[in-house]
Coordinates of C-alpha atoms and ligand atoms in Angstrom, one line a residue:
M1 CA 172.3 153.6 151.7
I2 CA 169.7 151.1 152.7
V3 CA 165.9 151.3 153.2
M4 CA 164.3 149.8 156.4
K5 CA 160.6 149.5 156.4
F6 CA 158.7 148.7 159.6
G7 CA 155.2 147.4 159.3
G8 CA 152.2 148.0 161.5
T9 CA 153.0 145.4 164.1
S10 CA 156.7 146.5 164.2
V11 CA 155.5 149.9 165.4
E12 CA 152.3 148.8 167.2
D13 CA 153.3 150.1 170.7
A14 CA 156.2 151.6 172.7
K15 CA 158.0 148.3 173.1
A16 CA 157.8 147.6 169.3
I17 CA 159.1 151.1 168.5
E18 CA 162.0 150.6 171.0
R19 CA 162.9 147.4 169.2
A20 CA 162.8 149.2 165.9
A21 CA 165.1 151.9 167.3
A22 CA 167.6 149.3 168.5
I23 CA 167.6 147.7 165.0
V24 CA 168.1 151.0 163.2
K25 CA 170.8 152.0 165.6
G26 CA 172.7 148.8 164.7
R27 CA 172.7 149.8 161.0
Q28 CA 173.3 153.5 161.2
A29 CA 176.7 153.2 159.5
Q30 CA 174.8 151.9 156.4
K31 CA 172.9 155.2 156.1
P32 CA 169.3 153.9 156.5
V33 CA 166.1 155.7 155.3
V34 CA 163.3 154.5 157.6
V35 CA 159.8 154.0 156.2
V36 CA 157.0 153.2 158.7
S37 CA 153.5 152.0 158.5
A38 CA 150.7 153.3 160.7
M39 CA 150.6 151.5 164.1
A40 CA 148.9 148.1 163.8
K41 CA 145.1 148.3 163.0
V42 CA 145.2 152.1 162.8
T43 CA 144.4 152.3 159.1
D44 CA 141.4 150.0 159.6
Q45 CA 140.2 152.3 162.4
L46 CA 140.7 155.5 160.4
L47 CA 138.7 154.0 157.5
A48 CA 135.9 152.9 160.0
M49 CA 135.7 156.5 161.3
A50 CA 135.6 157.9 157.8
R51 CA 132.8 155.6 156.9
A52 CA 130.8 156.4 160.1
A53 CA 131.2 160.1 159.3
G54 CA 130.2 159.5 155.7
A55 CA 127.0 157.8 156.9
G56 CA 126.3 160.9 159.0
D57 CA 127.2 159.2 162.3
R58 CA 129.3 162.0 163.8
K59 CA 129.2 160.6 167.3
T60 CA 130.7 157.2 166.4
A61 CA 133.4 158.8 164.2
L62 CA 134.5 161.2 166.9
K63 CA 134.5 158.5 169.6
L64 CA 136.8 156.3 167.4
C65 CA 139.0 159.3 166.9
R66 CA 139.3 160.0 170.6
A67 CA 140.3 156.3 171.2
L68 CA 143.0 156.7 168.5
Q69 CA 144.2 159.9 170.1
E70 CA 144.6 158.2 173.4
R71 CA 146.5 155.3 172.0
H72 CA 149.0 157.6 170.2
Y73 CA 149.4 159.9 173.3
N74 CA 150.0 156.9 175.5
T75 CA 152.5 155.4 173.2
A76 CA 154.4 158.7 172.8
G77 CA 154.2 159.4 176.5
E78 CA 155.7 155.9 177.3
L79 CA 158.5 156.4 174.7
L80 CA 159.5 160.0 175.5
G81 CA 159.0 160.4 179.2
T82 CA 157.1 163.4 180.7
A83 CA 159.5 166.2 179.9
L84 CA 160.0 165.4 176.2
F85 CA 156.3 164.4 175.8
T86 CA 155.2 167.8 177.0
Q87 CA 157.1 169.4 174.1
F88 CA 155.9 166.9 171.6
H89 CA 152.3 166.8 172.7
S90 CA 151.2 169.8 170.6
D91 CA 152.8 168.3 167.5
L92 CA 150.4 165.4 167.7
G93 CA 147.6 167.7 168.9
V94 CA 147.7 169.6 165.6
D95 CA 147.0 166.4 163.7
F96 CA 144.2 165.2 165.9
E97 CA 142.5 168.7 165.7
A98 CA 142.7 168.5 161.9
L99 CA 141.3 164.9 161.9
D100 CA 138.5 165.9 164.2
E101 CA 137.6 168.8 162.0
L102 CA 137.8 166.7 158.9
L103 CA 135.4 164.1 160.4
R104 CA 133.0 166.7 161.4
G105 CA 133.0 168.1 157.9
I106 CA 132.4 164.7 156.4
A107 CA 129.6 164.0 158.8
A108 CA 128.0 167.4 158.0
V109 CA 128.0 166.7 154.3
G110 CA 127.2 163.0 154.8
E111 CA 129.3 162.0 151.9
L112 CA 132.7 160.2 151.8
T113 CA 134.6 160.5 148.5
P114 CA 137.8 158.6 147.7
R115 CA 139.7 161.8 147.9
T116 CA 138.5 162.5 151.5
T117 CA 139.1 158.9 152.4
D118 CA 142.7 159.4 151.5
H119 CA 142.9 162.5 153.7
V120 CA 141.6 160.5 156.7
A121 CA 143.7 157.4 156.0
A122 CA 146.9 159.4 155.7
F123 CA 146.8 160.3 159.4
G124 CA 147.9 156.8 160.4
E125 CA 151.4 157.1 158.8
M126 CA 151.7 160.8 159.6
L127 CA 151.2 160.1 163.3
S128 CA 153.4 157.0 163.4
S129 CA 156.3 158.7 161.6
K130 CA 156.2 161.6 164.0
I131 CA 156.2 159.4 167.0
V132 CA 159.0 157.1 165.6
T133 CA 161.1 160.2 164.7
A134 CA 160.8 161.6 168.2
A135 CA 161.5 158.1 169.8
F136 CA 164.6 157.7 167.6
S137 CA 165.9 161.1 168.7
A138 CA 165.2 160.2 172.4
H139 CA 167.3 157.0 171.7
G140 CA 170.2 158.9 170.4
I141 CA 169.6 158.4 166.7
E142 CA 169.9 161.7 164.8
S143 CA 166.7 161.4 162.8
A144 CA 164.6 163.8 160.7
L145 CA 160.9 163.6 159.9
V146 CA 160.2 163.7 156.2
D147 CA 156.7 164.3 154.9
S148 CA 156.1 161.6 152.3
R149 CA 153.7 163.9 150.5
D150 CA 156.8 165.9 149.6
C151 CA 158.5 162.9 148.1
I152 CA 156.1 160.3 146.7
V153 CA 154.3 161.9 143.7
T154 CA 151.3 159.9 142.4
D155 CA 148.5 160.2 139.9
N156 CA 145.1 161.1 141.3
S157 CA 143.4 157.7 141.5
H158 CA 142.6 158.1 145.1
T159 CA 142.8 155.1 147.5
R160 CA 145.1 153.2 145.0
A161 CA 147.2 155.9 143.4
A162 CA 150.0 155.0 141.1
P163 CA 153.4 156.5 141.7
L164 CA 154.9 158.8 139.0
F165 CA 158.5 157.6 139.1
E166 CA 160.3 160.4 137.4
E167 CA 158.8 163.2 139.6
T168 CA 159.2 161.0 142.7
N169 CA 162.8 160.2 142.1
E170 CA 163.6 163.9 141.8
Q171 CA 161.8 164.7 145.0
L172 CA 163.5 161.9 146.8
R173 CA 166.9 163.1 145.8
T174 CA 166.1 166.7 146.8
N175 CA 164.5 165.8 150.1
L176 CA 166.5 162.8 151.3
Q177 CA 170.0 163.1 149.9
P178 CA 171.0 166.2 151.9
L179 CA 169.9 164.5 155.2
L180 CA 171.8 161.3 154.3
D181 CA 174.9 163.4 153.5
K182 CA 174.7 164.9 157.0
D183 CA 174.3 161.4 158.5
R184 CA 170.8 162.0 159.6
V185 CA 168.3 159.2 159.5
P186 CA 165.2 160.3 157.5
V187 CA 162.0 158.8 158.8
M188 CA 158.9 158.9 156.5
G189 CA 155.4 157.4 156.5
G190 CA 154.7 154.7 153.9
F191 CA 151.5 154.4 152.0
I192 CA 150.9 158.1 151.4
G193 CA 151.9 160.5 148.7
S194 CA 150.4 163.4 146.9
T195 CA 149.4 164.5 143.4
K196 CA 151.4 167.0 141.4
A197 CA 148.9 169.6 142.7
G198 CA 149.7 168.6 146.3
I199 CA 146.5 166.7 147.1
T200 CA 147.1 163.8 149.6
T201 CA 146.8 160.3 148.1
T202 CA 147.3 156.7 149.3
I203 CA 148.8 153.9 147.2
G204 CA 146.6 151.0 148.2
R205 CA 146.3 148.8 151.3
G206 CA 149.6 147.3 152.5
G207 CA 151.3 149.9 150.4
S208 CA 154.1 150.8 152.8
D209 CA 156.2 148.0 151.3
L210 CA 155.8 149.6 147.9
S211 CA 156.8 153.0 149.4
A212 CA 160.0 151.4 150.7
A213 CA 160.8 149.9 147.3
I214 CA 160.1 153.2 145.5
V215 CA 162.5 155.0 147.9
G216 CA 165.1 152.2 147.5
A217 CA 164.9 152.3 143.7
G218 CA 164.9 156.1 143.6
L219 CA 168.0 156.5 145.7
G220 CA 169.8 153.3 144.4
A221 CA 169.8 151.5 147.8
E222 CA 172.1 148.6 148.4
R223 CA 169.2 146.7 149.8
I224 CA 165.6 147.1 151.0
E225 CA 164.6 145.6 154.3
I226 CA 161.0 144.8 155.1
W227 CA 160.7 144.3 158.9
T228 CA 157.6 142.5 159.9
D229 CA 156.3 140.1 162.6
V230 CA 157.4 136.7 161.2
D231 CA 160.8 135.2 160.4
G232 CA 160.6 136.0 156.6
M233 CA 158.7 134.6 153.7
M234 CA 157.5 131.2 154.8
T235 CA 156.4 128.1 152.9
T236 CA 152.9 129.2 153.9
D237 CA 151.2 131.7 156.2
P238 CA 152.5 130.6 159.6
H239 CA 149.3 131.8 161.3
L240 CA 147.4 129.3 159.1
C241 CA 149.9 126.5 159.4
P242 CA 152.3 126.3 162.3
E243 CA 154.5 123.8 160.4
A244 CA 155.4 126.6 157.9
R245 CA 159.2 126.9 157.3
R246 CA 161.3 129.9 156.4
I247 CA 162.4 130.3 152.8
K248 CA 166.1 131.5 152.9
V249 CA 166.2 132.7 149.3
I250 CA 163.5 133.2 146.8
S251 CA 163.5 134.8 143.3
F252 CA 161.7 138.1 142.6
D253 CA 159.3 136.3 140.3
E254 CA 158.4 133.7 142.9
A255 CA 157.9 136.3 145.6
A256 CA 155.8 138.5 143.3
E257 CA 153.5 135.5 142.5
L258 CA 153.1 134.7 146.1
A259 CA 152.4 138.2 147.1
Y260 CA 149.8 138.6 144.3
F261 CA 148.0 135.5 145.4
G262 CA 147.7 136.3 149.1
A263 CA 151.0 136.2 151.0
K264 CA 150.5 139.6 152.5
V265 CA 153.9 139.6 154.1
L266 CA 155.0 141.5 150.9
H267 CA 152.9 143.9 148.8
P268 CA 152.7 142.5 145.3
A269 CA 154.0 145.7 143.6
T270 CA 157.0 145.9 145.9
V271 CA 159.4 143.8 144.0
L272 CA 158.9 145.6 140.7
P273 CA 161.0 148.8 141.4
A274 CA 163.5 146.5 143.2
V275 CA 163.8 144.1 140.2
Q276 CA 164.3 147.0 137.7
K277 CA 167.3 148.1 139.7
N278 CA 168.3 144.6 140.8
I279 CA 168.2 145.7 144.5
P280 CA 167.9 142.7 146.9
V281 CA 164.9 142.8 149.2
Y282 CA 165.0 141.1 152.6
V283 CA 162.0 140.2 154.8
L284 CA 163.0 140.2 158.4
N285 CA 161.5 139.8 161.9
S286 CA 161.6 142.8 164.2
R287 CA 160.8 140.5 167.1
N288 CA 163.7 138.2 166.2
P289 CA 166.2 140.5 164.5
S290 CA 169.1 138.0 164.5
C291 CA 167.2 135.6 162.2
E292 CA 168.5 135.9 158.7
G293 CA 165.0 136.2 157.2
T294 CA 164.3 135.8 153.5
R295 CA 166.5 137.2 150.7
I296 CA 164.6 138.0 147.5
T297 CA 167.0 138.2 144.6
A298 CA 167.0 138.2 140.8
R299 CA 167.8 134.5 140.6
A300 CA 167.3 132.0 143.4
P301 CA 169.7 129.1 143.8
H302 CA 168.8 125.7 142.5
C303 CA 166.2 124.0 144.7
R304 CA 165.4 120.3 144.9
N305 CA 161.7 120.9 145.7
T306 CA 159.1 121.6 143.0
F307 CA 157.4 124.3 145.1
K308 CA 158.8 127.2 147.2
A309 CA 155.6 128.2 148.9
L310 CA 151.8 127.9 149.1
A311 CA 149.7 131.1 149.2
V312 CA 146.1 131.5 150.1
K313 CA 143.8 134.4 149.4
K314 CA 140.4 134.3 151.1
R315 CA 137.2 136.3 150.7
I316 CA 137.2 135.8 147.0
T317 CA 134.1 136.0 144.8
I318 CA 133.6 134.1 141.5
V319 CA 131.8 135.9 138.9
D320 CA 130.4 133.8 136.1
V321 CA 129.4 135.5 132.9
A322 CA 127.6 133.5 130.2
A323 CA 126.9 134.9 126.8
P324 CA 123.6 134.1 125.3
R325 CA 124.7 132.4 122.0
R326 CA 123.2 135.0 119.7
L327 CA 125.3 137.6 121.4
L328 CA 128.5 135.6 121.2
M329 CA 130.7 137.8 119.2
H330 CA 134.0 139.4 118.7
G331 CA 134.8 141.6 121.6
F332 CA 132.8 139.8 124.3
L333 CA 135.8 139.4 126.5
K334 CA 136.8 142.9 125.9
S335 CA 133.4 144.3 127.0
I336 CA 133.6 142.1 130.1
F337 CA 137.0 143.4 131.1
E338 CA 135.9 146.9 130.3
A339 CA 133.1 146.6 132.8
F340 CA 135.5 145.3 135.5
D341 CA 137.7 148.2 134.7
R342 CA 134.9 150.8 134.9
H343 CA 134.0 149.5 138.4
R344 CA 137.6 149.4 139.4
V345 CA 137.3 145.7 140.2
P346 CA 140.6 143.9 139.9
V347 CA 140.5 140.4 138.4
D348 CA 142.7 137.6 139.8
V349 CA 142.0 134.3 138.1
V350 CA 140.2 133.8 134.8
S351 CA 138.9 130.8 132.9
T352 CA 136.9 130.7 129.7
S353 CA 134.9 128.4 127.6
E354 CA 133.2 129.1 124.3
V355 CA 130.2 130.7 125.9
S356 CA 131.2 131.7 129.3
V357 CA 133.9 133.3 131.4
S358 CA 134.6 132.8 135.1
L359 CA 136.6 135.5 136.9
T360 CA 137.6 135.9 140.5
T361 CA 138.0 139.1 142.5
D362 CA 138.6 140.2 146.1
S363 CA 136.8 143.5 145.6
N364 CA 133.5 142.3 147.1
E365 CA 131.7 145.6 147.8
S366 CA 131.7 146.7 144.1
I367 CA 130.3 143.4 142.8
P368 CA 126.5 144.1 142.9
A369 CA 127.0 147.3 140.8
L370 CA 129.4 145.5 138.4
A371 CA 127.0 142.5 138.1
A372 CA 124.1 144.9 137.2
D373 CA 126.3 146.4 134.5
L374 CA 127.4 143.1 133.2
A375 CA 123.8 141.9 133.1
K376 CA 123.2 144.2 130.2
L377 CA 125.6 142.0 128.1
A378 CA 125.1 138.5 129.4
D379 CA 123.8 136.3 132.1
V380 CA 125.7 136.9 135.3
K381 CA 126.0 134.9 138.6
Y382 CA 128.3 135.5 141.4
E383 CA 129.2 133.6 144.5
G384 CA 131.3 134.6 147.5
R385 CA 133.2 132.8 150.2
K386 CA 135.8 131.2 147.9
A387 CA 139.5 131.1 148.3
I388 CA 142.4 131.0 145.8
V389 CA 145.2 128.6 146.5
C390 CA 148.4 129.1 144.7
L391 CA 151.5 126.9 144.6
V392 CA 154.6 128.7 143.5
G393 CA 158.0 127.5 142.3
E394 CA 160.3 128.0 139.4
N395 CA 160.8 124.2 139.1
L396 CA 157.2 123.9 138.0
R397 CA 158.3 124.8 134.5
E398 CA 160.2 121.6 134.1
T399 CA 158.4 119.2 136.2
P400 CA 155.9 116.9 134.4
G401 CA 152.9 115.4 136.2
I402 CA 152.7 118.0 138.9
A403 CA 149.0 118.8 138.4
A404 CA 148.2 115.1 138.8
R405 CA 150.0 115.0 142.1
V406 CA 148.4 118.1 143.4
F407 CA 144.9 117.2 142.4
G408 CA 145.4 113.6 143.3
E409 CA 146.0 114.8 146.8
L410 CA 142.8 116.7 146.7
A411 CA 140.6 114.1 145.0
D412 CA 137.7 114.7 147.4
V413 CA 137.9 118.5 147.3
K414 CA 135.6 120.6 145.1
I415 CA 137.8 122.5 142.8
R416 CA 136.0 125.5 141.2
M417 CA 138.6 126.9 138.8
I418 CA 142.1 125.9 137.7
S419 CA 144.9 128.0 136.2
Q420 CA 148.4 127.2 135.3
G421 CA 150.8 128.6 132.8
A422 CA 150.3 132.3 132.8
S423 CA 153.7 132.8 134.5
E424 CA 154.8 129.2 134.2
I425 CA 155.8 129.2 137.9
N426 CA 152.4 128.9 139.6
L427 CA 149.6 126.5 139.8
T428 CA 146.5 128.2 141.0
F429 CA 143.0 126.9 141.8
V430 CA 139.8 128.1 143.5
I431 CA 138.1 126.2 146.4
E432 CA 135.4 126.9 148.9
E433 CA 136.7 129.0 151.7
D434 CA 135.7 126.5 154.4
A435 CA 138.0 123.9 152.8
V436 CA 141.1 126.1 153.3
P437 CA 142.5 124.7 156.6
E438 CA 142.3 121.1 155.4
V439 CA 143.7 121.8 151.9
V440 CA 146.6 123.8 153.3
R441 CA 147.4 121.1 155.8
R442 CA 147.4 118.3 153.3
L443 CA 149.3 120.2 150.6
H444 CA 151.9 121.4 153.1
K445 CA 152.4 117.9 154.4
T446 CA 152.8 116.4 151.0
F447 CA 155.0 119.1 149.3
F448 CA 156.8 120.8 152.1
S449 CA 158.0 118.0 154.4
D450 CA 161.3 117.0 152.9
L451 CA 162.9 120.3 152.1
D452 CA 166.2 121.3 150.5
A453 CA 168.4 122.6 153.3
D454 CA 170.1 125.1 151.0
V455 CA 166.8 127.0 150.4
F456 CA 164.7 126.4 153.4
A457 CA 165.5 126.9 157.1
Ligands
LIG1 P1 153.2 144.3 158.3 O1 152.3 145.0 159.2 O2 154.6 144.1 158.8 O3 153.2 144.9 156.9 P2 151.5 142.1 157.4 O4 150.5 141.7 158.3 O5 151.1 143.0 156.2 O6 152.7 142.8 158.2 O7 152.3 140.8 156.8 C1 152.8 139.9 157.7 C2 151.9 138.7 157.8 O8 151.8 138.0 156.6 C3 152.3 137.6 158.7 O9 152.0 137.9 160.1 C4 151.6 136.4 158.2 O10 150.4 136.0 158.9 C5 151.2 136.8 156.8 N1 151.7 135.8 155.7 C6 150.9 135.3 154.8 N2 151.6 134.5 154.0 C7 152.8 134.4 154.5 C8 154.0 133.7 154.1 N3 154.0 132.9 153.0 N4 155.1 134.0 154.8 C9 155.1 134.8 155.9 N5 154.0 135.5 156.3 C10 152.9 135.3 155.6
LIG2 N1 148.9 151.3 156.9 C1 148.6 150.9 155.6 C2 147.6 149.7 155.6 O1 147.3 149.2 156.7 C3 149.8 150.6 154.7 C4 150.7 149.5 155.3 O2 150.6 149.2 156.5 O3 151.5 149.0 154.5 O4 147.2 149.3 154.6
LIG3 MG1 152.0 144.6 155.1

């Protein structure tokens, strides 16, 4: 069997869902399990209505909800035609009634907890999976809707819950294998799961890729396909740099570094379940399905170029923590990291000196509270509007003088932090966000112009 995951843009409207149906139809003999994201932008909209309701603004929340309802009804109507849609209408109606009621409840209490946030966010994938299943059936694919909350079992860290693999694998086998045995195509929403007690959870933004990898690993898939809106993993974000080229093959390690440092084409955690089972992952374009995309494998072939790709992560804040000398003691770093952990603020890049530590994070909303907490230990400053730039390539390990070439190229750019070595395959630094377009353009021109034809398209 194989897993085929379609991202938000690949199910964004009726045309996109029809393209997905055609792609799945062509692979039916390989026994696909289909994992879908919410339609493009829907998760953002759901979170916006949850926040509005949480702030007591019932009117805005319900207005957003009605717009969402209209979009889903229109898409389903277009896909199914009048007769089928009339039957299907009430299926979606149940969800929108529940969402409406939930938003009214949140607005009445005027409080939005992470647990309730998950309840609201989960509607995106619940709705898209229902529509996609109905559309597949209308296109002659024998499909079956599977509720992901019956399959993906997680802990209870709401909004970024961690999967419990043992329980999940058992549920996957029980719920999906019988369908595959009957040649049915199971369709499930990514991103959502539930706790052992059955409470709805979500596994973090962009998490449908991870859902696909969990399903693939759990059922021992031959491969996992991540269908998106670009030709594969590229040398850099093609929306940032039109000269970006497709990477034909990349290693799990390289792909993981890129994803971690901002290449959102793949969720950072996705490759782990795949690596453990050595299942190849492909990134493919649902608008250009004949393109070979990118194959992510345990070991990539030899490559002439030092770097495979350049990732950028914007909206980063640098937090500087300086210990007054008298306080400098054993355990200083530990207490800093504990504070980050308490506030659930993830750290990306770290650099330290004897008396101070600089850390970066993308979790901007939580920083004021974190800084107030850290101020009890040390002097704290923070500054937003930064970006992490990360060059990745396994050849970095063996190539001397690389840092000199990179920073020589950027001699006039203000570099705030530098990190190399943690994984030996990335060179990472922090710059002002405004400098990103120029820095990407220059680095791409220097390091990605003359490319090895075996590895790049
Ligand atoms: P999906 O909805 O399919 O999950 P995402 O928006 O999460 O899609 O990811 C696809 C986007 O990732 C692309 O449209 C592209 O702008 C961005 N991206 C960033 N870095 C890269 C890269 N190195 N290669 C390809 N795409 C990239
Ligand atoms: N719909 C979720 C999000 O937008 C998960 C995903 O698309 O991967 O974050
Ligand atoms: Mg994504």
